[in-house]
């Protein structure tokens, strides 16, 4: 069950502007590096919280199994397409009565194949994310991403490797949003 991003999130210019303001940068010289740091901070936020901050279109390939299967990203906003994948041949749209979908209150998307036909696997396309835009993110998450990107920018010339966990101030901002899974 590996997730592929079909349509990545759009990083609004407001995010770069906020980071530049936080760092006191007025020139455009480092904008590409700052944008990359923001994208990395957003990915770290997802890893830490278990929630996809900005809306993206994703696809997961799942085996056809009896019972419900949960999708990897959360919160799922919509499940848009279920395709059957046969051992040989092209993907095909499963009929609507061949599967069931469920979105839980916690944001988990689930799929159950009822009649797979010749499909041995399925491709599930869905949209997941807390917010559609940077400015719509909860303040604690957004501020934590800014602080993490700023911290990485300031320590860019240190020879020490970056820590595996976010700084304590960032973790404190993200902790209320953290969702743990038992696997």
JSON list of C-alpha atoms in Angstrom, two decimals:
[
{"chain": "A", "resi": 1, "resn": "UNK", "atom": "CA", "xyz": [0.00, 0.00, 0.00]},
{"chain": "A", "resi": 2, "resn": "UNK", "atom": "CA", "xyz": [2.07, 2.88, -1.28]},
{"chain": "A", "resi": 3, "resn": "UNK", "atom": "CA", "xyz": [0.62, 6.32, -1.75]},
{"chain": "A", "resi": 4, "resn": "UNK", "atom": "CA", "xyz": [1.40, 8.29, -4.89]},
{"chain": "A", "resi": 5, "resn": "UNK", "atom": "CA", "xyz": [0.69, 12.00, -5.11]},
{"chain": "A", "resi": 6, "resn": "UNK", "atom": "CA", "xyz": [-1.24, 12.69, -8.33]},
{"chain": "A", "resi": 7, "resn": "UNK", "atom": "CA", "xyz": [-1.83, 16.42, -7.77]},
{"chain": "A", "resi": 8, "resn": "UNK", "atom": "CA", "xyz": [0.54, 17.94, -5.19]},
{"chain": "A", "resi": 9, "resn": "UNK", "atom": "CA", "xyz": [-0.46, 20.82, -2.96]},
{"chain": "A", "resi": 10, "resn": "UNK", "atom": "CA", "xyz": [-0.04, 24.32, -4.29]},
{"chain": "A", "resi": 11, "resn": "UNK", "atom": "CA", "xyz": [2.22, 26.38, -2.05]},
{"chain": "A", "resi": 12, "resn": "UNK", "atom": "CA", "xyz": [0.75, 29.87, -1.99]},
{"chain": "A", "resi": 13, "resn": "UNK", "atom": "CA", "xyz": [2.99, 32.94, -2.27]},
{"chain": "A", "resi": 14, "resn": "UNK", "atom": "CA", "xyz": [1.66, 33.91, 1.17]},
{"chain": "A", "resi": 15, "resn": "UNK", "atom": "CA", "xyz": [3.69, 31.06, 2.71]},
{"chain": "A", "resi": 16, "resn": "UNK", "atom": "CA", "xyz": [6.95, 32.35, 1.26]},
{"chain": "A", "resi": 17, "resn": "UNK", "atom": "CA", "xyz": [6.06, 35.91, 2.27]},
{"chain": "A", "resi": 18, "resn": "UNK", "atom": "CA", "xyz": [5.40, 34.80, 5.87]},
{"chain": "A", "resi": 19, "resn": "UNK", "atom": "CA", "xyz": [8.70, 32.92, 6.04]},
{"chain": "A", "resi": 20, "resn": "UNK", "atom": "CA", "xyz": [10.65, 35.85, 4.60]},
{"chain": "A", "resi": 21, "resn": "UNK", "atom": "CA", "xyz": [9.00, 38.17, 7.12]},
{"chain": "A", "resi": 22, "resn": "UNK", "atom": "CA", "xyz": [9.86, 35.77, 9.96]},
{"chain": "A", "resi": 23, "resn": "UNK", "atom": "CA", "xyz": [13.49, 35.68, 8.87]},
{"chain": "A", "resi": 24, "resn": "UNK", "atom": "CA", "xyz": [13.69, 39.39, 8.02]},
{"chain": "A", "resi": 25, "resn": "UNK", "atom": "CA", "xyz": [14.62, 38.71, 4.39]},
{"chain": "A", "resi": 26, "resn": "UNK", "atom": "CA", "xyz": [13.70, 41.37, 1.84]},
{"chain": "A", "resi": 27, "resn": "UNK", "atom": "CA", "xyz": [15.54, 40.21, -1.27]},
{"chain": "A", "resi": 28, "resn": "UNK", "atom": "CA", "xyz": [14.41, 37.49, -3.69]},
{"chain": "A", "resi": 29, "resn": "UNK", "atom": "CA", "xyz": [17.86, 35.81, -3.75]},
{"chain": "A", "resi": 30, "resn": "UNK", "atom": "CA", "xyz": [16.98, 32.86, -1.49]},
{"chain": "A", "resi": 31, "resn": "UNK", "atom": "CA", "xyz": [13.36, 32.30, -2.56]},
{"chain": "A", "resi": 32, "resn": "UNK", "atom": "CA", "xyz": [13.95, 28.95, -4.25]},
{"chain": "A", "resi": 33, "resn": "UNK", "atom": "CA", "xyz": [15.77, 27.61, -1.18]},
{"chain": "A", "resi": 34, "resn": "UNK", "atom": "CA", "xyz": [13.11, 28.99, 1.18]},
{"chain": "A", "resi": 35, "resn": "UNK", "atom": "CA", "xyz": [10.32, 27.43, -0.90]},
{"chain": "A", "resi": 36, "resn": "UNK", "atom": "CA", "xyz": [12.09, 24.05, -0.76]},
{"chain": "A", "resi": 37, "resn": "UNK", "atom": "CA", "xyz": [12.45, 24.40, 3.03]},
{"chain": "A", "resi": 38, "resn": "UNK", "atom": "CA", "xyz": [8.73, 25.17, 3.35]},
{"chain": "A", "resi": 39, "resn": "UNK", "atom": "CA", "xyz": [7.84, 22.08, 1.32]},
{"chain": "A", "resi": 40, "resn": "UNK", "atom": "CA", "xyz": [10.12, 19.99, 3.54]},
{"chain": "A", "resi": 41, "resn": "UNK", "atom": "CA", "xyz": [8.55, 21.49, 6.67]},
{"chain": "A", "resi": 42, "resn": "UNK", "atom": "CA", "xyz": [5.08, 20.58, 5.37]},
{"chain": "A", "resi": 43, "resn": "UNK", "atom": "CA", "xyz": [6.23, 16.99, 4.81]},
{"chain": "A", "resi": 44, "resn": "UNK", "atom": "CA", "xyz": [7.72, 16.88, 8.34]},
{"chain": "A", "resi": 45, "resn": "UNK", "atom": "CA", "xyz": [4.43, 18.17, 9.71]},
{"chain": "A", "resi": 46, "resn": "UNK", "atom": "CA", "xyz": [2.58, 15.30, 8.02]},
{"chain": "A", "resi": 47, "resn": "UNK", "atom": "CA", "xyz": [5.09, 12.77, 9.34]},
{"chain": "A", "resi": 48, "resn": "UNK", "atom": "CA", "xyz": [4.83, 14.14, 12.88]},
{"chain": "A", "resi": 49, "resn": "UNK", "atom": "CA", "xyz": [1.06, 14.65, 13.08]},
{"chain": "A", "resi": 50, "resn": "UNK", "atom": "CA", "xyz": [-0.17, 11.84, 10.84]},
{"chain": "A", "resi": 51, "resn": "UNK", "atom": "CA", "xyz": [-2.32, 14.41, 9.03]},
{"chain": "A", "resi": 52, "resn": "UNK", "atom": "CA", "xyz": [-1.79, 15.81, 5.54]},
{"chain": "A", "resi": 53, "resn": "UNK", "atom": "CA", "xyz": [-1.75, 19.59, 6.04]},
{"chain": "A", "resi": 54, "resn": "UNK", "atom": "CA", "xyz": [-2.57, 20.82, 2.52]},
{"chain": "A", "resi": 55, "resn": "UNK", "atom": "CA", "xyz": [-5.05, 19.17, 0.18]},
{"chain": "A", "resi": 56, "resn": "UNK", "atom": "CA", "xyz": [-3.62, 16.83, -2.46]},
{"chain": "A", "resi": 57, "resn": "UNK", "atom": "CA", "xyz": [-4.98, 14.21, -4.84]},
{"chain": "A", "resi": 58, "resn": "UNK", "atom": "CA", "xyz": [-3.52, 10.80, -4.02]},
{"chain": "A", "resi": 59, "resn": "UNK", "atom": "CA", "xyz": [-3.66, 7.26, -5.36]},
{"chain": "A", "resi": 60, "resn": "UNK", "atom": "CA", "xyz": [-3.08, 4.02, -3.48]},
{"chain": "A", "resi": 61, "resn": "UNK", "atom": "CA", "xyz": [-2.84, 0.52, -4.89]},
{"chain": "A", "resi": 62, "resn": "UNK", "atom": "CA", "xyz": [-4.45, -2.03, -2.58]},
{"chain": "A", "resi": 63, "resn": "UNK", "atom": "CA", "xyz": [-4.86, -5.79, -2.84]},
{"chain": "A", "resi": 64, "resn": "UNK", "atom": "CA", "xyz": [-8.39, -7.11, -3.17]},
{"chain": "A", "resi": 65, "resn": "UNK", "atom": "CA", "xyz": [-9.14, -8.45, 0.30]},
{"chain": "A", "resi": 66, "resn": "UNK", "atom": "CA", "xyz": [-12.36, -9.20, 2.14]},
{"chain": "A", "resi": 67, "resn": "UNK", "atom": "CA", "xyz": [-13.33, -6.49, 4.62]},
{"chain": "A", "resi": 68, "resn": "UNK", "atom": "CA", "xyz": [-12.52, -2.81, 4.96]},
{"chain": "A", "resi": 69, "resn": "UNK", "atom": "CA", "xyz": [-9.10, -1.39, 4.08]},
{"chain": "A", "resi": 70, "resn": "UNK", "atom": "CA", "xyz": [-7.99, 2.02, 5.37]},
{"chain": "A", "resi": 71, "resn": "UNK", "atom": "CA", "xyz": [-6.23, 4.52, 3.15]},
{"chain": "A", "resi": 72, "resn": "UNK", "atom": "CA", "xyz": [-2.83, 5.79, 4.27]},
{"chain": "A", "resi": 73, "resn": "UNK", "atom": "CA", "xyz": [-3.38, 9.56, 4.26]},
{"chain": "A", "resi": 74, "resn": "UNK", "atom": "CA", "xyz": [-5.67, 11.51, 6.55]},
{"chain": "A", "resi": 75, "resn": "UNK", "atom": "CA", "xyz": [-7.97, 13.39, 6.65]},
{"chain": "A", "resi": 76, "resn": "UNK", "atom": "CA", "xyz": [-9.65, 12.08, 3.51]},
{"chain": "A", "resi": 77, "resn": "UNK", "atom": "CA", "xyz": [-12.04, 14.63, 2.02]},
{"chain": "A", "resi": 78, "resn": "UNK", "atom": "CA", "xyz": [-13.39, 12.46, -0.80]},
{"chain": "A", "resi": 79, "resn": "UNK", "atom": "CA", "xyz": [-12.81, 9.17, -2.57]},
{"chain": "A", "resi": 80, "resn": "UNK", "atom": "CA", "xyz": [-13.19, 9.94, -6.25]},
{"chain": "A", "resi": 81, "resn": "UNK", "atom": "CA", "xyz": [-12.37, 6.79, -8.20]},
{"chain": "A", "resi": 82, "resn": "UNK", "atom": "CA", "xyz": [-11.89, 3.04, -7.75]},
{"chain": "A", "resi": 83, "resn": "UNK", "atom": "CA", "xyz": [-10.24, 1.15, -10.59]},
{"chain": "A", "resi": 84, "resn": "UNK", "atom": "CA", "xyz": [-9.76, -2.59, -10.87]},
{"chain": "A", "resi": 85, "resn": "UNK", "atom": "CA", "xyz": [-6.28, -3.83, -11.80]},
{"chain": "A", "resi": 86, "resn": "UNK", "atom": "CA", "xyz": [-6.23, -7.30, -13.37]},
{"chain": "A", "resi": 87, "resn": "UNK", "atom": "CA", "xyz": [-3.14, -9.51, -13.48]},
{"chain": "A", "resi": 88, "resn": "UNK", "atom": "CA", "xyz": [-2.89, -8.74, -17.18]},
{"chain": "A", "resi": 89, "resn": "UNK", "atom": "CA", "xyz": [-4.44, -5.94, -19.13]},
{"chain": "A", "resi": 90, "resn": "UNK", "atom": "CA", "xyz": [-5.49, -2.39, -18.52]},
{"chain": "A", "resi": 91, "resn": "UNK", "atom": "CA", "xyz": [-7.16, -0.86, -15.49]},
{"chain": "A", "resi": 92, "resn": "UNK", "atom": "CA", "xyz": [-10.94, -0.68, -15.57]},
{"chain": "A", "resi": 93, "resn": "UNK", "atom": "CA", "xyz": [-13.57, 1.22, -13.61]},
{"chain": "A", "resi": 94, "resn": "UNK", "atom": "CA", "xyz": [-15.25, -0.96, -11.03]},
{"chain": "A", "resi": 95, "resn": "UNK", "atom": "CA", "xyz": [-19.04, -0.66, -11.12]},
{"chain": "A", "resi": 96, "resn": "UNK", "atom": "CA", "xyz": [-20.46, 1.38, -8.24]},
{"chain": "A", "resi": 97, "resn": "UNK", "atom": "CA", "xyz": [-22.18, -1.66, -6.77]},
{"chain": "A", "resi": 98, "resn": "UNK", "atom": "CA", "xyz": [-18.87, -3.60, -6.72]},
{"chain": "A", "resi": 99, "resn": "UNK", "atom": "CA", "xyz": [-17.39, -1.63, -3.80]},
{"chain": "A", "resi": 100, "resn": "UNK", "atom": "CA", "xyz": [-18.29, 0.41, -0.74]},
{"chain": "A", "resi": 101, "resn": "UNK", "atom": "CA", "xyz": [-16.55, 3.51, 0.61]},
{"chain": "A", "resi": 102, "resn": "UNK", "atom": "CA", "xyz": [-16.60, 5.07, 4.07]},
{"chain": "A", "resi": 103, "resn": "UNK", "atom": "CA", "xyz": [-15.23, 8.29, 5.53]},
{"chain": "A", "resi": 104, "resn": "UNK", "atom": "CA", "xyz": [-14.94, 8.14, 9.33]},
{"chain": "A", "resi": 105, "resn": "UNK", "atom": "CA", "xyz": [-15.34, 11.07, 11.70]},
{"chain": "A", "resi": 106, "resn": "UNK", "atom": "CA", "xyz": [-11.57, 10.96, 12.36]},
{"chain": "A", "resi": 107, "resn": "UNK", "atom": "CA", "xyz": [-10.84, 11.50, 8.66]},
{"chain": "A", "resi": 108, "resn": "UNK", "atom": "CA", "xyz": [-9.92, 7.95, 7.71]},
{"chain": "A", "resi": 109, "resn": "UNK", "atom": "CA", "xyz": [-11.03, 6.82, 4.27]},
{"chain": "A", "resi": 110, "resn": "UNK", "atom": "CA", "xyz": [-11.94, 3.15, 3.93]},
{"chain": "A", "resi": 111, "resn": "UNK", "atom": "CA", "xyz": [-12.72, 0.94, 0.94]},
{"chain": "A", "resi": 112, "resn": "UNK", "atom": "CA", "xyz": [-14.31, -2.50, 0.73]},
{"chain": "A", "resi": 113, "resn": "UNK", "atom": "CA", "xyz": [-14.45, -4.49, -2.49]},
{"chain": "A", "resi": 114, "resn": "UNK", "atom": "CA", "xyz": [-17.64, -6.51, -2.75]},
{"chain": "A", "resi": 115, "resn": "UNK", "atom": "CA", "xyz": [-17.28, -8.06, -6.22]},
{"chain": "A", "resi": 116, "resn": "UNK", "atom": "CA", "xyz": [-13.86, -7.53, -7.78]},
{"chain": "A", "resi": 117, "resn": "UNK", "atom": "CA", "xyz": [-14.48, -9.34, -11.05]},
{"chain": "A", "resi": 118, "resn": "UNK", "atom": "CA", "xyz": [-11.07, -10.04, -12.61]},
{"chain": "A", "resi": 119, "resn": "UNK", "atom": "CA", "xyz": [-9.29, -7.44, -10.46]},
{"chain": "A", "resi": 120, "resn": "UNK", "atom": "CA", "xyz": [-6.56, -8.72, -8.16]},
{"chain": "A", "resi": 121, "resn": "UNK", "atom": "CA", "xyz": [-5.77, -5.21, -6.95]},
{"chain": "A", "resi": 122, "resn": "UNK", "atom": "CA", "xyz": [-7.51, -1.85, -6.92]},
{"chain": "A", "resi": 123, "resn": "UNK", "atom": "CA", "xyz": [-6.34, 1.72, -7.46]},
{"chain": "A", "resi": 124, "resn": "UNK", "atom": "CA", "xyz": [-8.08, 4.19, -5.17]},
{"chain": "A", "resi": 125, "resn": "UNK", "atom": "CA", "xyz": [-7.94, 7.91, -6.02]},
{"chain": "A", "resi": 126, "resn": "UNK", "atom": "CA", "xyz": [-8.87, 10.35, -3.32]},
{"chain": "A", "resi": 127, "resn": "UNK", "atom": "CA", "xyz": [-8.41, 13.87, -2.03]},
{"chain": "A", "resi": 128, "resn": "UNK", "atom": "CA", "xyz": [-6.91, 14.34, 1.43]},
{"chain": "A", "resi": 129, "resn": "UNK", "atom": "CA", "xyz": [-5.77, 17.31, 3.48]},
{"chain": "A", "resi": 130, "resn": "UNK", "atom": "CA", "xyz": [-6.77, 19.58, 6.34]},
{"chain": "A", "resi": 131, "resn": "UNK", "atom": "CA", "xyz": [-6.93, 22.78, 4.30]},
{"chain": "A", "resi": 132, "resn": "UNK", "atom": "CA", "xyz": [-7.21, 23.81, 0.67]},
{"chain": "A", "resi": 133, "resn": "UNK", "atom": "CA", "xyz": [-4.81, 26.74, 1.07]},
{"chain": "A", "resi": 134, "resn": "UNK", "atom": "CA", "xyz": [-1.91, 27.89, 3.26]},
{"chain": "A", "resi": 135, "resn": "UNK", "atom": "CA", "xyz": [-3.95, 30.67, 4.83]},
{"chain": "A", "resi": 136, "resn": "UNK", "atom": "CA", "xyz": [-6.71, 28.22, 5.80]},
{"chain": "A", "resi": 137, "resn": "UNK", "atom": "CA", "xyz": [-4.35, 26.05, 7.89]},
{"chain": "A", "resi": 138, "resn": "UNK", "atom": "CA", "xyz": [-4.78, 26.13, 11.66]},
{"chain": "A", "resi": 139, "resn": "UNK", "atom": "CA", "xyz": [-2.43, 28.72, 13.16]},
{"chain": "A", "resi": 140, "resn": "UNK", "atom": "CA", "xyz": [-0.45, 26.23, 15.28]},
{"chain": "A", "resi": 141, "resn": "UNK", "atom": "CA", "xyz": [0.36, 23.99, 12.32]},
{"chain": "A", "resi": 142, "resn": "UNK", "atom": "CA", "xyz": [1.21, 26.90, 10.02]},
{"chain": "A", "resi": 143, "resn": "UNK", "atom": "CA", "xyz": [3.39, 28.62, 12.62]},
{"chain": "A", "resi": 144, "resn": "UNK", "atom": "CA", "xyz": [5.18, 25.35, 13.39]},
{"chain": "A", "resi": 145, "resn": "UNK", "atom": "CA", "xyz": [5.99, 24.87, 9.70]},
{"chain": "A", "resi": 146, "resn": "UNK", "atom": "CA", "xyz": [7.33, 28.42, 9.50]},
{"chain": "A", "resi": 147, "resn": "UNK", "atom": "CA", "xyz": [9.49, 27.92, 12.60]},
{"chain": "A", "resi": 148, "resn": "UNK", "atom": "CA", "xyz": [10.86, 24.63, 11.27]},
{"chain": "A", "resi": 149, "resn": "UNK", "atom": "CA", "xyz": [11.71, 26.10, 7.86]},
{"chain": "A", "resi": 150, "resn": "UNK", "atom": "CA", "xyz": [13.33, 29.11, 9.55]},
{"chain": "A", "resi": 151, "resn": "UNK", "atom": "CA", "xyz": [15.33, 26.83, 11.85]},
{"chain": "A", "resi": 152, "resn": "UNK", "atom": "CA", "xyz": [16.56, 24.80, 8.90]},
{"chain": "A", "resi": 153, "resn": "UNK", "atom": "CA", "xyz": [17.47, 27.97, 7.00]},
{"chain": "A", "resi": 154, "resn": "UNK", "atom": "CA", "xyz": [19.45, 29.37, 9.94]},
{"chain": "A", "resi": 155, "resn": "UNK", "atom": "CA", "xyz": [21.35, 26.12, 10.48]},
{"chain": "A", "resi": 156, "resn": "UNK", "atom": "CA", "xyz": [22.08, 25.51, 6.78]},
{"chain": "A", "resi": 157, "resn": "UNK", "atom": "CA", "xyz": [25.81, 26.02, 7.21]},
{"chain": "A", "resi": 158, "resn": "UNK", "atom": "CA", "xyz": [26.23, 23.80, 10.28]},
{"chain": "A", "resi": 159, "resn": "UNK", "atom": "CA", "xyz": [28.07, 20.58, 9.59]},
{"chain": "A", "resi": 160, "resn": "UNK", "atom": "CA", "xyz": [25.92, 18.63, 12.03]},
{"chain": "A", "resi": 161, "resn": "UNK", "atom": "CA", "xyz": [23.16, 16.54, 10.53]},
{"chain": "A", "resi": 162, "resn": "UNK", "atom": "CA", "xyz": [19.61, 17.77, 11.05]},
{"chain": "A", "resi": 163, "resn": "UNK", "atom": "CA", "xyz": [17.84, 16.12, 14.00]},
{"chain": "A", "resi": 164, "resn": "UNK", "atom": "CA", "xyz": [15.25, 13.45, 13.23]},
{"chain": "A", "resi": 165, "resn": "UNK", "atom": "CA", "xyz": [12.63, 15.21, 15.34]},
{"chain": "A", "resi": 166, "resn": "UNK", "atom": "CA", "xyz": [11.45, 18.80, 15.04]},
{"chain": "A", "resi": 167, "resn": "UNK", "atom": "CA", "xyz": [12.69, 21.38, 17.57]},
{"chain": "A", "resi": 168, "resn": "UNK", "atom": "CA", "xyz": [10.78, 21.39, 20.86]},
{"chain": "A", "resi": 169, "resn": "UNK", "atom": "CA", "xyz": [8.96, 24.65, 20.03]},
{"chain": "A", "resi": 170, "resn": "UNK", "atom": "CA", "xyz": [7.70, 23.17, 16.76]},
{"chain": "A", "resi": 171, "resn": "UNK", "atom": "CA", "xyz": [6.71, 19.86, 18.37]},
{"chain": "A", "resi": 172, "resn": "UNK", "atom": "CA", "xyz": [4.75, 21.79, 21.02]},
{"chain": "A", "resi": 173, "resn": "UNK", "atom": "CA", "xyz": [2.78, 23.60, 18.30]},
{"chain": "A", "resi": 174, "resn": "UNK", "atom": "CA", "xyz": [2.05, 20.37, 16.40]},
{"chain": "A", "resi": 175, "resn": "UNK", "atom": "CA", "xyz": [1.40, 18.04, 19.34]},
{"chain": "A", "resi": 176, "resn": "UNK", "atom": "CA", "xyz": [-2.35, 18.88, 19.69]},
{"chain": "A", "resi": 177, "resn": "UNK", "atom": "CA", "xyz": [-2.81, 17.72, 16.09]},
{"chain": "A", "resi": 178, "resn": "UNK", "atom": "CA", "xyz": [-0.78, 14.53, 16.40]},
{"chain": "A", "resi": 179, "resn": "UNK", "atom": "CA", "xyz": [-2.55, 11.29, 15.58]},
{"chain": "A", "resi": 180, "resn": "UNK", "atom": "CA", "xyz": [-0.87, 8.02, 16.40]},
{"chain": "A", "resi": 181, "resn": "UNK", "atom": "CA", "xyz": [-1.62, 4.74, 14.68]},
{"chain": "A", "resi": 182, "resn": "UNK", "atom": "CA", "xyz": [-1.09, 1.25, 15.97]},
{"chain": "A", "resi": 183, "resn": "UNK", "atom": "CA", "xyz": [0.22, -0.89, 13.15]}
]
